[in-house]
mmCIF file of C-alpha atoms in Angstrom:
data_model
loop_
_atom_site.group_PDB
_atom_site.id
_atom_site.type_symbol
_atom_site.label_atom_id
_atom_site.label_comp_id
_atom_site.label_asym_id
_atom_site.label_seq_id
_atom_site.Cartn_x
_atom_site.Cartn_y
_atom_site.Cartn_z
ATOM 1 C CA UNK A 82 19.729 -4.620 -13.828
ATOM 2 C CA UNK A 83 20.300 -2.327 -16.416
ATOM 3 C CA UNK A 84 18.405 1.192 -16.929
ATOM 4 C CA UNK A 85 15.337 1.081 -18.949
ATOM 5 C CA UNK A 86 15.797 -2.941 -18.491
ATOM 6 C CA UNK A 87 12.187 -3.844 -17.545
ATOM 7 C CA UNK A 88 12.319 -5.273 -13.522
ATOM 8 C CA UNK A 89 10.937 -9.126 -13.233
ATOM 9 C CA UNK A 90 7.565 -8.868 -12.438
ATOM 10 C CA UNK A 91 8.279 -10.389 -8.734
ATOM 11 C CA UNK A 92 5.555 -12.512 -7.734
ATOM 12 C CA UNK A 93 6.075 -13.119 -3.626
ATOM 13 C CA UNK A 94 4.134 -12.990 -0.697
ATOM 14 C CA UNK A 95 3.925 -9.839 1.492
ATOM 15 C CA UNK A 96 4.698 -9.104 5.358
ATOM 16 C CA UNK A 97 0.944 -11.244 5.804
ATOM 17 C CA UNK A 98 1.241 -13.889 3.806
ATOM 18 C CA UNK A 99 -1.003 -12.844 0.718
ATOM 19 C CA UNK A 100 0.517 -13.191 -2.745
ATOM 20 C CA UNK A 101 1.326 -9.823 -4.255
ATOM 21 C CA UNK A 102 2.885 -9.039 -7.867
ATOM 22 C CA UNK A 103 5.048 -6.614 -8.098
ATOM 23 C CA UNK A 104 3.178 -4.438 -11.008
ATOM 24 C CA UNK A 105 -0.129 -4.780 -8.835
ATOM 25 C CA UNK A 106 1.925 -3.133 -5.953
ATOM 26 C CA UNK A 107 3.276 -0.066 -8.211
ATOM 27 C CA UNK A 108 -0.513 0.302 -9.243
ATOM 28 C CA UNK A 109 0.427 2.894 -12.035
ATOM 29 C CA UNK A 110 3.046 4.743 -9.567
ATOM 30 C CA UNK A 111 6.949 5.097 -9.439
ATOM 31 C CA UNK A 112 8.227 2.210 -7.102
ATOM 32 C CA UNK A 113 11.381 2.570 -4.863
ATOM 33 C CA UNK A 114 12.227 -1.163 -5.355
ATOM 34 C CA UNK A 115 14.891 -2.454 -2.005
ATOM 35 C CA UNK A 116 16.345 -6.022 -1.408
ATOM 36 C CA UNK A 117 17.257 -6.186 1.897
ATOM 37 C CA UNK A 118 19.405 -8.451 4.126
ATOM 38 C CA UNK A 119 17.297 -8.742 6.664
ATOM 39 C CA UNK A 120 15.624 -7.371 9.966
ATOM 40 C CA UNK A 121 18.855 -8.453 11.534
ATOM 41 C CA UNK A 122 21.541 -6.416 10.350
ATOM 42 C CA UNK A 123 22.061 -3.189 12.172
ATOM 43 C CA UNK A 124 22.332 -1.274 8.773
ATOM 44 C CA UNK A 125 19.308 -2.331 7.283
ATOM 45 C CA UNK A 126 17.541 -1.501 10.595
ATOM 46 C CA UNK A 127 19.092 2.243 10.161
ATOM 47 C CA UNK A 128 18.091 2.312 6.331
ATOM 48 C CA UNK A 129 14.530 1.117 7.323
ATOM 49 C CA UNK A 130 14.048 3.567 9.829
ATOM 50 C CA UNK A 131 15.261 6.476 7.342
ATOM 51 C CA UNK A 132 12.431 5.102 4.899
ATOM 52 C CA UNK A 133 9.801 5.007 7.361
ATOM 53 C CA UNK A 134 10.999 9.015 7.965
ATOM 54 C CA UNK A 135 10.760 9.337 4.108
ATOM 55 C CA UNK A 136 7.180 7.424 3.791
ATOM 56 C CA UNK A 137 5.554 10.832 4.700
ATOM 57 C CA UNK A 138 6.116 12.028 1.424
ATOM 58 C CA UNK A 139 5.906 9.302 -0.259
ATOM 59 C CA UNK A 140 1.980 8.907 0.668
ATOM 60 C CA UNK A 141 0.900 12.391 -0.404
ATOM 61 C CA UNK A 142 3.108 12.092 -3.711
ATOM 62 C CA UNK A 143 1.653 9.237 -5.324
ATOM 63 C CA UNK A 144 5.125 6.830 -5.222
ATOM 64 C CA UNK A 145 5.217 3.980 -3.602
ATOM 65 C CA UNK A 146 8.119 1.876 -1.917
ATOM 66 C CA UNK A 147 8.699 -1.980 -1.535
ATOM 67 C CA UNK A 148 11.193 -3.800 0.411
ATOM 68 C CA UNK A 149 12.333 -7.390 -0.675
ATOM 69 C CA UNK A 150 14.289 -9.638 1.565
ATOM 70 C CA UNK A 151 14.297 -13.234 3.161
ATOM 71 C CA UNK A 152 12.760 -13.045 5.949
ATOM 72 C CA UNK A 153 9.774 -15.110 6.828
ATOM 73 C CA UNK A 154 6.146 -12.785 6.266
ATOM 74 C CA UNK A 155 5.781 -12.763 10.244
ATOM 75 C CA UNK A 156 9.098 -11.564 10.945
ATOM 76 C CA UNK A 157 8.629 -9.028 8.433
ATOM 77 C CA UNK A 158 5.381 -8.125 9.846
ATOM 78 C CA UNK A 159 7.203 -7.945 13.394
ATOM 79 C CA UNK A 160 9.724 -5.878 11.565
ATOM 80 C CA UNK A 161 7.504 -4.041 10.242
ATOM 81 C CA UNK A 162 5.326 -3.079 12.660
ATOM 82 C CA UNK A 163 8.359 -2.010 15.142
ATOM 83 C CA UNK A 164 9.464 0.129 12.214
ATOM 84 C CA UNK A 165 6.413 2.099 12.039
ATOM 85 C CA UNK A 166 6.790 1.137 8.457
ATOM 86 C CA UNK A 167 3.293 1.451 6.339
ATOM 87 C CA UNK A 168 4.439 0.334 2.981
ATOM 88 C CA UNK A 169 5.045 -3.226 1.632
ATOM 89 C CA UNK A 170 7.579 -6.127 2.215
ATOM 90 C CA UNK A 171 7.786 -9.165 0.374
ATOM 91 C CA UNK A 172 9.235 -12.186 1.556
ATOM 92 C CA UNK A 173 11.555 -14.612 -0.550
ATOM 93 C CA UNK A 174 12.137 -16.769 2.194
ATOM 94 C CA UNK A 175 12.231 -19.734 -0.233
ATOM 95 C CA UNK A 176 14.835 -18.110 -2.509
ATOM 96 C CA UNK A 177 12.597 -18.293 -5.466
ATOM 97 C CA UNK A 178 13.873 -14.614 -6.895
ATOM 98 C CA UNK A 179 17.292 -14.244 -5.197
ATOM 99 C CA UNK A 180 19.671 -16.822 -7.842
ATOM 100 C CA UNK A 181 17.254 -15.235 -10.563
ATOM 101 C CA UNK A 182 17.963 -11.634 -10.038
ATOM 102 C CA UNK A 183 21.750 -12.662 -9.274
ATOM 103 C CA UNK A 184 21.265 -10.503 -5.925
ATOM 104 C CA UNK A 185 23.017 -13.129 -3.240
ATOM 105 C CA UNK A 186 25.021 -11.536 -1.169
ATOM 106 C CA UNK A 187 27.558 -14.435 -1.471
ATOM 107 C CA UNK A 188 29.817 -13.186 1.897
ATOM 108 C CA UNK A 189 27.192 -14.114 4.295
ATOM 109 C CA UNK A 190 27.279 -17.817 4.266
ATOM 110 C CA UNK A 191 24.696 -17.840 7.526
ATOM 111 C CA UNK A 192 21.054 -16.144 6.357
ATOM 112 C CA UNK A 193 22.462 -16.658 2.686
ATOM 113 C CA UNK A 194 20.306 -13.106 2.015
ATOM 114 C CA UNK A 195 19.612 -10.730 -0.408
ATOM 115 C CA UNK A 196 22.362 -7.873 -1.316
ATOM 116 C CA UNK A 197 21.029 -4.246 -0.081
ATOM 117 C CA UNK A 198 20.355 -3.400 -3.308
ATOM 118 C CA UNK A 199 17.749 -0.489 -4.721
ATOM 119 C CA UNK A 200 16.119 0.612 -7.963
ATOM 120 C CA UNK A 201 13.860 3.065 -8.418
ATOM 121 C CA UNK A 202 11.395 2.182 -11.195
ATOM 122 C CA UNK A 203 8.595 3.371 -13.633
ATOM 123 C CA UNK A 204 5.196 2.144 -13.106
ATOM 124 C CA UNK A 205 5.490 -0.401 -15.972
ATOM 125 C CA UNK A 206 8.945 -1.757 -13.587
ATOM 126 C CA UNK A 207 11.677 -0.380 -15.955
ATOM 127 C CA UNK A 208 14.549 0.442 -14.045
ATOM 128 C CA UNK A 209 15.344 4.356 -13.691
ATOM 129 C CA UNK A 210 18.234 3.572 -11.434
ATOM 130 C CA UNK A 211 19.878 1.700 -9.516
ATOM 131 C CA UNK A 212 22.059 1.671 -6.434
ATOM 132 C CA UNK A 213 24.371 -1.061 -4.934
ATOM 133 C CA UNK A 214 24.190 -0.895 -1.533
ATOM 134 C CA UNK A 215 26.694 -3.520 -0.424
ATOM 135 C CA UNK A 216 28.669 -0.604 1.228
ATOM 136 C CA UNK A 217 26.013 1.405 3.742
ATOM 137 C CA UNK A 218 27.053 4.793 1.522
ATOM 138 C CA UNK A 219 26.183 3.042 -1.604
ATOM 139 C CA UNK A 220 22.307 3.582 -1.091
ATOM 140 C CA UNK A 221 20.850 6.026 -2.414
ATOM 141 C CA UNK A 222 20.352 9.072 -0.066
ATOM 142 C CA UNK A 223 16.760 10.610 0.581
ATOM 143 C CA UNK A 224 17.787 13.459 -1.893
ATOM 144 C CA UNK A 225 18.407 10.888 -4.370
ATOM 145 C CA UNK A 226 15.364 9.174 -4.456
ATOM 146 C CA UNK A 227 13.292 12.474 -4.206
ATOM 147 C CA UNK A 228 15.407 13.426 -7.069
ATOM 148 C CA UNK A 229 14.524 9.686 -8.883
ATOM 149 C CA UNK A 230 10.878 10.169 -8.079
ATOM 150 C CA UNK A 231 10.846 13.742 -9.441
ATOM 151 C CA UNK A 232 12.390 12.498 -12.760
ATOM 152 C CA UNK A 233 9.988 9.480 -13.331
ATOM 153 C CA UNK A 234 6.631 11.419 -12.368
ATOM 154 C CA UNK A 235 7.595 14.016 -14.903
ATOM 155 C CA UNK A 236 7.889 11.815 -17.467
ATOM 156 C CA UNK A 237 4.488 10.004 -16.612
ATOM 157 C CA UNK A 238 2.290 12.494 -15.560
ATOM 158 C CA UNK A 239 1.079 14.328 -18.607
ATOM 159 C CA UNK A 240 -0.343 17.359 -16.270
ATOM 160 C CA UNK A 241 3.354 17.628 -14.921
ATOM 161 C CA UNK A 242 3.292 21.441 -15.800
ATOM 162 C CA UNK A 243 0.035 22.376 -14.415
ATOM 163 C CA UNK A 244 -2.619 23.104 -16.857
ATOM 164 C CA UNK A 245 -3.290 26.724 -17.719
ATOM 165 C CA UNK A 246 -6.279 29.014 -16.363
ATOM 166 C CA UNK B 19 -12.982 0.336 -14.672
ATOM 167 C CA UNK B 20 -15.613 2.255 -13.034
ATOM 168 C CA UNK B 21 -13.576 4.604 -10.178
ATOM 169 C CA UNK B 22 -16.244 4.244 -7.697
ATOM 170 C CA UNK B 23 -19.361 1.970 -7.533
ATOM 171 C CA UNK B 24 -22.036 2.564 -5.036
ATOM 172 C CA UNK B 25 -23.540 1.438 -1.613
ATOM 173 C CA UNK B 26 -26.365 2.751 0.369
ATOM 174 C CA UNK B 27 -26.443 2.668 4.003
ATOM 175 C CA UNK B 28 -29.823 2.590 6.155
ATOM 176 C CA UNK B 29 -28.120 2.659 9.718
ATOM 177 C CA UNK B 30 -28.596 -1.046 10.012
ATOM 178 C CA UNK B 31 -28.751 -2.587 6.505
ATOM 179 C CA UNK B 32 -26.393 -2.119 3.404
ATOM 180 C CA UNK B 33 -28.048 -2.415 -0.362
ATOM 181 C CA UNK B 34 -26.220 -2.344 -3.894
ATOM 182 C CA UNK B 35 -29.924 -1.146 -5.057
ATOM 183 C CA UNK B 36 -29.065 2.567 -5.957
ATOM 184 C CA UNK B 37 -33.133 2.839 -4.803
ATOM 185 C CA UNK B 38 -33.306 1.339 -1.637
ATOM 186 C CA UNK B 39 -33.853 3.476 1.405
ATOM 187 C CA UNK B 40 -31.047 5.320 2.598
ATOM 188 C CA UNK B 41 -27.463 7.511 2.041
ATOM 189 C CA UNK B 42 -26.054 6.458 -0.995
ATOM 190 C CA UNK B 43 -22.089 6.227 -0.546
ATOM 191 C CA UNK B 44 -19.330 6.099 -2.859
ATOM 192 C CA UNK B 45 -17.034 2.855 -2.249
ATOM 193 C CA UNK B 46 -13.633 1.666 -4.394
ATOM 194 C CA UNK B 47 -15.165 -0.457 -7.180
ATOM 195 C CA UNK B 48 -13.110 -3.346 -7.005
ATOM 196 C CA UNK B 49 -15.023 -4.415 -3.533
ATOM 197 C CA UNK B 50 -18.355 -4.983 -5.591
ATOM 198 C CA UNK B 51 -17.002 -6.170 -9.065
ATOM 199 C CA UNK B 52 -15.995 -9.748 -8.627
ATOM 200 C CA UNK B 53 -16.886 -12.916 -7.186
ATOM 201 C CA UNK B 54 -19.049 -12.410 -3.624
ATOM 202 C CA UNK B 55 -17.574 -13.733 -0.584
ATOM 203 C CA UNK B 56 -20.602 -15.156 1.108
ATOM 204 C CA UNK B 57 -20.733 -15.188 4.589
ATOM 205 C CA UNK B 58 -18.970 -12.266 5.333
ATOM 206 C CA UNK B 59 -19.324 -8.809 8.252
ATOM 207 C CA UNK B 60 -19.334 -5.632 7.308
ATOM 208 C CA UNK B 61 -18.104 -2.683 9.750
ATOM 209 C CA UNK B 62 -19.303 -0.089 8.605
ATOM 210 C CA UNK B 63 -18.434 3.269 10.047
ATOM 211 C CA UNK B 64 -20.867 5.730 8.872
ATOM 212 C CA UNK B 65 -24.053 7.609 9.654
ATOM 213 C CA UNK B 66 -27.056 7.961 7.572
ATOM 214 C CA UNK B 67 -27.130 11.176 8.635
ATOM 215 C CA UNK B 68 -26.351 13.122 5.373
ATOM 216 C CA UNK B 69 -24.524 15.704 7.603
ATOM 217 C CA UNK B 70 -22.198 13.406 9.103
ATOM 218 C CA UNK B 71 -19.122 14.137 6.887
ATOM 219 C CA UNK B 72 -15.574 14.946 7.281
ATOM 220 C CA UNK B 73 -13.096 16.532 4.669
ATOM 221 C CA UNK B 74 -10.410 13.896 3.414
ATOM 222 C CA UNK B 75 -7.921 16.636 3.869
ATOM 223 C CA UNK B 76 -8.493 16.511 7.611
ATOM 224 C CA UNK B 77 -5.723 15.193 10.276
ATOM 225 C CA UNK B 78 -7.830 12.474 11.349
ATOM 226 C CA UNK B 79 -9.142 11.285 8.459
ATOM 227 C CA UNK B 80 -5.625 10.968 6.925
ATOM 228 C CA UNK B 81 -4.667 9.270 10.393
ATOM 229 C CA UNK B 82 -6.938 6.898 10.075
ATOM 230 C CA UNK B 83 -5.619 5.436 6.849
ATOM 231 C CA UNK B 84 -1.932 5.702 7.655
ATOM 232 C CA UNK B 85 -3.085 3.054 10.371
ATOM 233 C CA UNK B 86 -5.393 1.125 8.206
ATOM 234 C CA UNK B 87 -1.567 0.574 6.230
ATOM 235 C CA UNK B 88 0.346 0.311 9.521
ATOM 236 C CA UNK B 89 -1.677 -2.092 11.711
ATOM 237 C CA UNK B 90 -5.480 -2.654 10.850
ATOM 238 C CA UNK B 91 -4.863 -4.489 7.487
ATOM 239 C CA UNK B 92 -2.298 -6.318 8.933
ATOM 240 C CA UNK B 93 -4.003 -7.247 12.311
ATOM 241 C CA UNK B 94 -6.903 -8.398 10.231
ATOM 242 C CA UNK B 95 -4.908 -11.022 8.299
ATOM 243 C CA UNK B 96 -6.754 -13.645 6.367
ATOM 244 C CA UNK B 97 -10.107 -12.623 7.441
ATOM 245 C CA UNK B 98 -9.759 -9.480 5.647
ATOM 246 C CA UNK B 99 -12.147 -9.138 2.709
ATOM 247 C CA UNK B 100 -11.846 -5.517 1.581
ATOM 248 C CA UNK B 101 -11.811 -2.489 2.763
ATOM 249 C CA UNK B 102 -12.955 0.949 1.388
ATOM 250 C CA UNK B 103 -13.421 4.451 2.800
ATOM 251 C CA UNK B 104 -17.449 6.278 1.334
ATOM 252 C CA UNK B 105 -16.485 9.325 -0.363
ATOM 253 C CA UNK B 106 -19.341 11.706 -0.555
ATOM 254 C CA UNK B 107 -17.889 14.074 -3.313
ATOM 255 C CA UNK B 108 -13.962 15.588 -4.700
ATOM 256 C CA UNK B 109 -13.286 16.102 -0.695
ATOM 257 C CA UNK B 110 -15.772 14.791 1.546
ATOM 258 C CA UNK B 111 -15.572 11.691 3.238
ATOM 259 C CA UNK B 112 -18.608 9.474 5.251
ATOM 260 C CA UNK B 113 -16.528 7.199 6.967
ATOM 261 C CA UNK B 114 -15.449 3.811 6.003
ATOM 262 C CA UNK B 115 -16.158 -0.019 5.440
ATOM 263 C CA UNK B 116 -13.933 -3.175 6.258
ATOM 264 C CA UNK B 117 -15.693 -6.441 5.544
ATOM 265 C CA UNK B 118 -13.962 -9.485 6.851
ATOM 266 C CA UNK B 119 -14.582 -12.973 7.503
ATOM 267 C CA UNK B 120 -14.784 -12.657 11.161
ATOM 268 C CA UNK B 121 -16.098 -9.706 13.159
ATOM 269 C CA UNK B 122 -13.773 -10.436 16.314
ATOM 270 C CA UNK B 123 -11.096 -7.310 15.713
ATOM 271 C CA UNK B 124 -13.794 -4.682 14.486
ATOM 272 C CA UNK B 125 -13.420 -3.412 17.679
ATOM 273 C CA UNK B 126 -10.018 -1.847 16.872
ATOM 274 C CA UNK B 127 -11.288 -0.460 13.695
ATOM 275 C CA UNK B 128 -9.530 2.909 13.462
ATOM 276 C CA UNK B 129 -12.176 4.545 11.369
ATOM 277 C CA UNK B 130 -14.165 3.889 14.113
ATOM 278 C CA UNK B 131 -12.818 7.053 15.589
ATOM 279 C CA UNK B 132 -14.080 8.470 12.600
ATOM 280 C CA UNK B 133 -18.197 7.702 12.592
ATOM 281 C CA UNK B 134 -19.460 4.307 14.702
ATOM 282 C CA UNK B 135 -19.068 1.034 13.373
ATOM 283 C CA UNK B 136 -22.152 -1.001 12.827
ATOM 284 C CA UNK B 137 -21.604 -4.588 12.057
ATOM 285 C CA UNK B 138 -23.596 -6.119 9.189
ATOM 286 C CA UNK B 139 -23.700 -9.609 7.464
ATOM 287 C CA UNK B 140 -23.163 -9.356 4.130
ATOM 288 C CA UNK B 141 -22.761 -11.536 0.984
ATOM 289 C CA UNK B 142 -22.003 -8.762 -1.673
ATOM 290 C CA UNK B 143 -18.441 -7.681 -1.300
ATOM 291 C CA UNK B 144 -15.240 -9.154 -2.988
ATOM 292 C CA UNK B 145 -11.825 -9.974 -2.173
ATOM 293 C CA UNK B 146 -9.383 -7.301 -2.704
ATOM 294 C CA UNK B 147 -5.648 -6.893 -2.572
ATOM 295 C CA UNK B 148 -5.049 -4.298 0.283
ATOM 296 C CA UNK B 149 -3.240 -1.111 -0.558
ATOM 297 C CA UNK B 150 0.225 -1.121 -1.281
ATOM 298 C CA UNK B 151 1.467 1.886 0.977
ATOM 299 C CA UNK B 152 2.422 4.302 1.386
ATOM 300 C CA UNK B 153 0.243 6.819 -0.160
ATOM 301 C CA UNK B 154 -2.829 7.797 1.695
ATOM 302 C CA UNK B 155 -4.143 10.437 -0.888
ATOM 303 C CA UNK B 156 -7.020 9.499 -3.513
ATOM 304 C CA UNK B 157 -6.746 9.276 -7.361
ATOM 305 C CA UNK B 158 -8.829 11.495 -9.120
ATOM 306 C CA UNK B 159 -11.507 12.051 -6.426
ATOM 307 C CA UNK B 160 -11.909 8.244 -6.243
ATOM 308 C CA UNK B 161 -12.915 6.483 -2.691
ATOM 309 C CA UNK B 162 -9.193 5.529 -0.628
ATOM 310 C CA UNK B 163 -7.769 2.813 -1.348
ATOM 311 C CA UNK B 164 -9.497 2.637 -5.551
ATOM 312 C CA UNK B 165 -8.854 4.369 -8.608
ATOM 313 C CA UNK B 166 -5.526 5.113 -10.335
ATOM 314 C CA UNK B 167 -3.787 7.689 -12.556
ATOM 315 C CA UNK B 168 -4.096 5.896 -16.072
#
């Protein structure tokens, strides 16, 4: 995905099942947007467990985060709740996104899952930027996405410099 | 859309009639402006009392919706119907509703902790798509989970 391209407007199931869209989920917000491997791989179980250290600022700073990946809605709920995790997975367990966002990570011929992949996006889904995350130091640092989330809320918030007395 | 519709609370009966008997409480629109789910309980954790308030700013109020996110939404599942916290005013909070279509878990209700739950049939309140996470704070002075920045 390009910048500025606009992000498919993902339409999955979350971590209980319900169908979600992915606009519905930003809900007029900036979205950090993941695709994860899977609640199996030891690196995406150290990512998660940064975000779930990042979430506290993400829930007093109006952004909101979503995680993508293959696994079944109860194992991401299991994953989930073990993370301490309060935002949103979706599940693609059917593969119904993966060949259509070209994001199969083709080396794992076993869980045939989703690349580590992120993009941070504007509340109307176009991509800000993106990250590959194939290699663990591809992803973007906390700094990074504080620094993506700064960038997209100024340009959407119209009270961005605070009104005058 | 309307950032916050209203409900008032008797202590044992809940009324969308803005004259009926009672503390009138702000709740997130969305639960009262579709298609009923008949059949449904309401927990409602709030007082009639029109001193029983906390601030939304305060630690346990703000706990109590990072755990609605964490577990209560998700324990609730299916059954869940919606699920709103009363705003009183810009800061002050009365406690909150989950409606579902079975009462079984309201025992684990964390706003519970907040006010006491009373359980109440109800056929007024709508299904809603629960909140996204993270954020906990409020849009514009709207009721938590409702409203956005437009």
């Amino acid at each position: 995905m390009n910048v500025d391209e606009r992000f498919p407007d993902l339409d999955l199931p979350d971590h209980t099942g319900r169908p979600r869209r992915l606009s519905e989920l930003a809900g007029g917000d900036p979205l950090a947007l993941f695709t994860s491997r899977g609640w199996w791989c030891p690196k995406e179980q150290r990512y998660m467990r940064g975000l779930c250290k990042l979430q506290d600022e993400f829930e007093v700073a109006y952004a909101r985060i979503v995680v993508v990946s293959v696994d079944p809605p109860e194992v991401q709920s299991a994953f989930r709740a073990g993370l301490g995790a309060r935002f949103t997975f979706l599940s693609d367990a059917e593969r119904r996104w993966l060949p259509r966002l070209e994001l199969l990570e083709t080396t794992d011929t076993v869980h045939h899952p989703y690349l580590p992949a992120a993009f941070t996006l504007c509340p109307d889904l176009r991509v800000h930027r993106s990250y590959n995350g194939y290699w663990y130091f591809g992803r973007p640092t906390h700094d990074e996405l504080r620094r993506d989330m700064r960038e997209i809320t100024k340009t959407i918030r119209d009270d961005w410099e605070a009104p005058a007395a | 859309m309307r950032p916050f519709a209203f409900v008032v609370f008797d202590g044992t009966r809940l009324s969308l009639d803005p004259h009926a008997p009672g503390r009138r409480l702000r709740i997130d629109s969305r639960c009262v402006d579709g298609d009923p789910v008949t059949g449904a309980f309401a927990h409602v954790c709030a007082l009639p009392d029109r001193s029983a308030a906390l601030r939304y700013d305060e630690p346990e109020v703000q706990q109590a919706r990072r755990d609605a996110l964490a577990w209560w939404i998700p324990m609730l599942g299916d059954a869940l119907v919606c699920l709103t916290t009363f705003a009183l005013d810009a800061s002050r909070c009365a406690g909150a509703i989950t409606v579902a279509r079975d009462p079984t878990r309201f025992a684990a209700d964390p706003f519970a902790r907040l006010f006491p739950g009373t359980i109440v049939r109800s056929d007024v309140f709508c299904a809603v798509p629960p909140p996204a996470g993270p954020p906990i704070e409020r849009y514009g002075g709207a009721p938590w989970p409702g409203g956005r920045f437009q």
